[in-house]
CSV table of C-alpha atoms in Angstrom, one decimal:
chain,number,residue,atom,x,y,z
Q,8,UNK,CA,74.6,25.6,-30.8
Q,9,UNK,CA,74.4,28.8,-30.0
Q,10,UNK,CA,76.2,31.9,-29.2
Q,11,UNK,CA,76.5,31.4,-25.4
Q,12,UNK,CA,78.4,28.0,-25.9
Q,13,UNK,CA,81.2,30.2,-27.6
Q,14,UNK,CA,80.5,33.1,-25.3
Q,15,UNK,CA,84.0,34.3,-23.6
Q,16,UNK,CA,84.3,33.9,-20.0
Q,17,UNK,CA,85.9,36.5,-18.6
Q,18,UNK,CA,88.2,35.3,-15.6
Q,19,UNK,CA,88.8,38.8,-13.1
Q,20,UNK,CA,92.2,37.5,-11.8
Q,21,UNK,CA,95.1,37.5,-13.7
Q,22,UNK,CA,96.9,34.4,-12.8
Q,23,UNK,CA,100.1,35.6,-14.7
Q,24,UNK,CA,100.6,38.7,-12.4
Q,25,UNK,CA,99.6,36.5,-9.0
Q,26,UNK,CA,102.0,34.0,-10.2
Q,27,UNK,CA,105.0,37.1,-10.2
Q,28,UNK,CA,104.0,38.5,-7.1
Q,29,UNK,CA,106.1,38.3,-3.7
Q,30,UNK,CA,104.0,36.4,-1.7
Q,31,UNK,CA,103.2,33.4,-4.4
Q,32,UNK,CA,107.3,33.4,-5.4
Q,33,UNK,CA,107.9,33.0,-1.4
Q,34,UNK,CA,105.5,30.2,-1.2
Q,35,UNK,CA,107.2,28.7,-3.7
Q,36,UNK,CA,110.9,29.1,-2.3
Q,37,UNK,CA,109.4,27.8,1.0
Q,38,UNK,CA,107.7,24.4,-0.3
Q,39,UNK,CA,111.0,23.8,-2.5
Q,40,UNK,CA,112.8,24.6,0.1
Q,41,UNK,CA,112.1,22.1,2.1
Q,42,UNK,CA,110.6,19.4,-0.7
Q,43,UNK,CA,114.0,19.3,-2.8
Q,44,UNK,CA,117.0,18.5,0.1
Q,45,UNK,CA,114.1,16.3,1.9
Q,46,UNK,CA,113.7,14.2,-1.1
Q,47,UNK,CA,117.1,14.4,-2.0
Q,48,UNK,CA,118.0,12.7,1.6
Q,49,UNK,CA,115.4,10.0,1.1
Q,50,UNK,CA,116.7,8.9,-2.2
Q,51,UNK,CA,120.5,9.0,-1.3
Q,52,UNK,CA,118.8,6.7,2.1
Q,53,UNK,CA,116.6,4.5,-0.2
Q,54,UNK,CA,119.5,3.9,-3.3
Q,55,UNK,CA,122.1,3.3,-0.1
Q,56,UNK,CA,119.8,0.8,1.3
Q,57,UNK,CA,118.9,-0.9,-2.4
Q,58,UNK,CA,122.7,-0.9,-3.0
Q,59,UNK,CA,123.6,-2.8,0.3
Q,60,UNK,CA,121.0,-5.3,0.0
Q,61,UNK,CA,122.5,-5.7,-3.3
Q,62,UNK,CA,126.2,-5.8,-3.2
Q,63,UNK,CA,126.6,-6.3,0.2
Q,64,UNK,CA,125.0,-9.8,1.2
Q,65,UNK,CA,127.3,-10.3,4.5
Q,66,UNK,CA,126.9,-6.7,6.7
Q,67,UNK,CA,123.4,-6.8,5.8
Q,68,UNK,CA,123.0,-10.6,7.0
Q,69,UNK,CA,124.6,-9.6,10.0
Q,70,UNK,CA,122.3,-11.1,13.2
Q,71,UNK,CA,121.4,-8.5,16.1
Q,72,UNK,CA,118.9,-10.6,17.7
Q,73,UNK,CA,117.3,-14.1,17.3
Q,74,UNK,CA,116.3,-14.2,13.4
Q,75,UNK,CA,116.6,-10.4,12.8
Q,76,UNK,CA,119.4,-8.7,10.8
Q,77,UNK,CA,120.6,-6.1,10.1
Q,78,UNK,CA,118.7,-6.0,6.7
Q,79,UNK,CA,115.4,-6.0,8.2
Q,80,UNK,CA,116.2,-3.9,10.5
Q,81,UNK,CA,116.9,-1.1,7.6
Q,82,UNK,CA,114.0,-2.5,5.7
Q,83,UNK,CA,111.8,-1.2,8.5
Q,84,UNK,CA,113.5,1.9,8.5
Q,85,UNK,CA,112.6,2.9,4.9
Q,86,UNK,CA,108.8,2.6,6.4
Q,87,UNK,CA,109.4,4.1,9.5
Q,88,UNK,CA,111.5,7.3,7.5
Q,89,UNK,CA,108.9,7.5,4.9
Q,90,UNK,CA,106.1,7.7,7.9
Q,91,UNK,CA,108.1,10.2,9.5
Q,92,UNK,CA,109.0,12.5,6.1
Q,93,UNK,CA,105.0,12.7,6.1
Q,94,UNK,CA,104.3,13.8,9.5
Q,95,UNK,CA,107.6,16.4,9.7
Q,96,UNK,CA,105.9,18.1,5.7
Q,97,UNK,CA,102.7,18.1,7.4
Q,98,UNK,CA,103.8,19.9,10.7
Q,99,UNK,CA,106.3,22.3,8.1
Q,100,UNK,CA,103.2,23.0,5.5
Q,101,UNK,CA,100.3,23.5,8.6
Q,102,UNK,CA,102.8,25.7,10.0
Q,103,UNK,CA,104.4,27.6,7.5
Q,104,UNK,CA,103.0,26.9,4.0
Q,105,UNK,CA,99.3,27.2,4.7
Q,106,UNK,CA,99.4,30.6,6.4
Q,107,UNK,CA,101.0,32.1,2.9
Q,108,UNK,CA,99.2,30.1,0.3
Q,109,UNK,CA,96.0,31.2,2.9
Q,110,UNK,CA,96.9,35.2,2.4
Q,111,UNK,CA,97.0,34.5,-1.8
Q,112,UNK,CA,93.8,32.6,-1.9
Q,113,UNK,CA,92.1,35.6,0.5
Q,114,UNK,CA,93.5,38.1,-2.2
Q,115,UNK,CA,91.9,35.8,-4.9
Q,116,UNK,CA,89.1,35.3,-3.8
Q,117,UNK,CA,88.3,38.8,-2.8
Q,118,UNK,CA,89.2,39.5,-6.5
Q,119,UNK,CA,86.3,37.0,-7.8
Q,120,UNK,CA,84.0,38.4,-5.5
Q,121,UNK,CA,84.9,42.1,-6.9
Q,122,UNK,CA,84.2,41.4,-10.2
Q,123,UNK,CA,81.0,39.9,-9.1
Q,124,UNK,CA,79.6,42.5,-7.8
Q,125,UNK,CA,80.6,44.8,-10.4
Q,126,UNK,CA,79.1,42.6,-13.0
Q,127,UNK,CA,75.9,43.1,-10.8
Q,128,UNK,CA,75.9,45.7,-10.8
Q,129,UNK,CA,76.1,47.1,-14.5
């Protein structure tokens, strides 16, 4: 092997300083805050739900129409929630985390393309 298989590569942005910056530690307060109480609400939903079809054989055998209960009918909510947890963190991140984590990877990028051309040019 030779030397330019232990050559350094020298990386121009300094993840460690973009990582402390405003913008990145806003992105990340926006995406937890909205990850951590959304999760939070589905697991308390999907535990309830687990529990009652556990402990509580009678409520959730409970007939509402023909052959359906009120057991499937919560069954097919966990699907239906889960379905509409995705679409409402898609709508929140096209709307208010892809505009910020957009304005960091601008900055990045323009850093790489610096040091590009200032390795061109020496």
């Amino acid at each position: 092997m030779g030397n330019s298989a232990h050559a350094r590569h020298e990386n121009p942005v300094d993840f460690i300083a973009e990582q402390n910056s405003p913008e990145f530690k806003k992105l990340k307060r926006s995406h937890r805050s909205f990850v951590f109480p959304v999760a939070i609400g589905f697991m308390v939903w999907y535990f309830a739900y687990v529990l009652l079809a556990a402990y509580a054989h009678e409520f959730m055998s409970i007939k509402v129409w023909d052959n359906i209960n009120i057991g499937l009918i919560l069954g097919l909510l966990q699907f239906v929630s889960t379905f509409g947890i995705t679409t409402w963190y898609v709508t929140y991140a096209n709307r208010k985390l892809d505009p910020q984590a957009a304005v960091i990877r601008q900055r990045l990028e323009q850093q790489i393309e610096e040091a590009d051309m200032n390795k061109e040019e020496v």
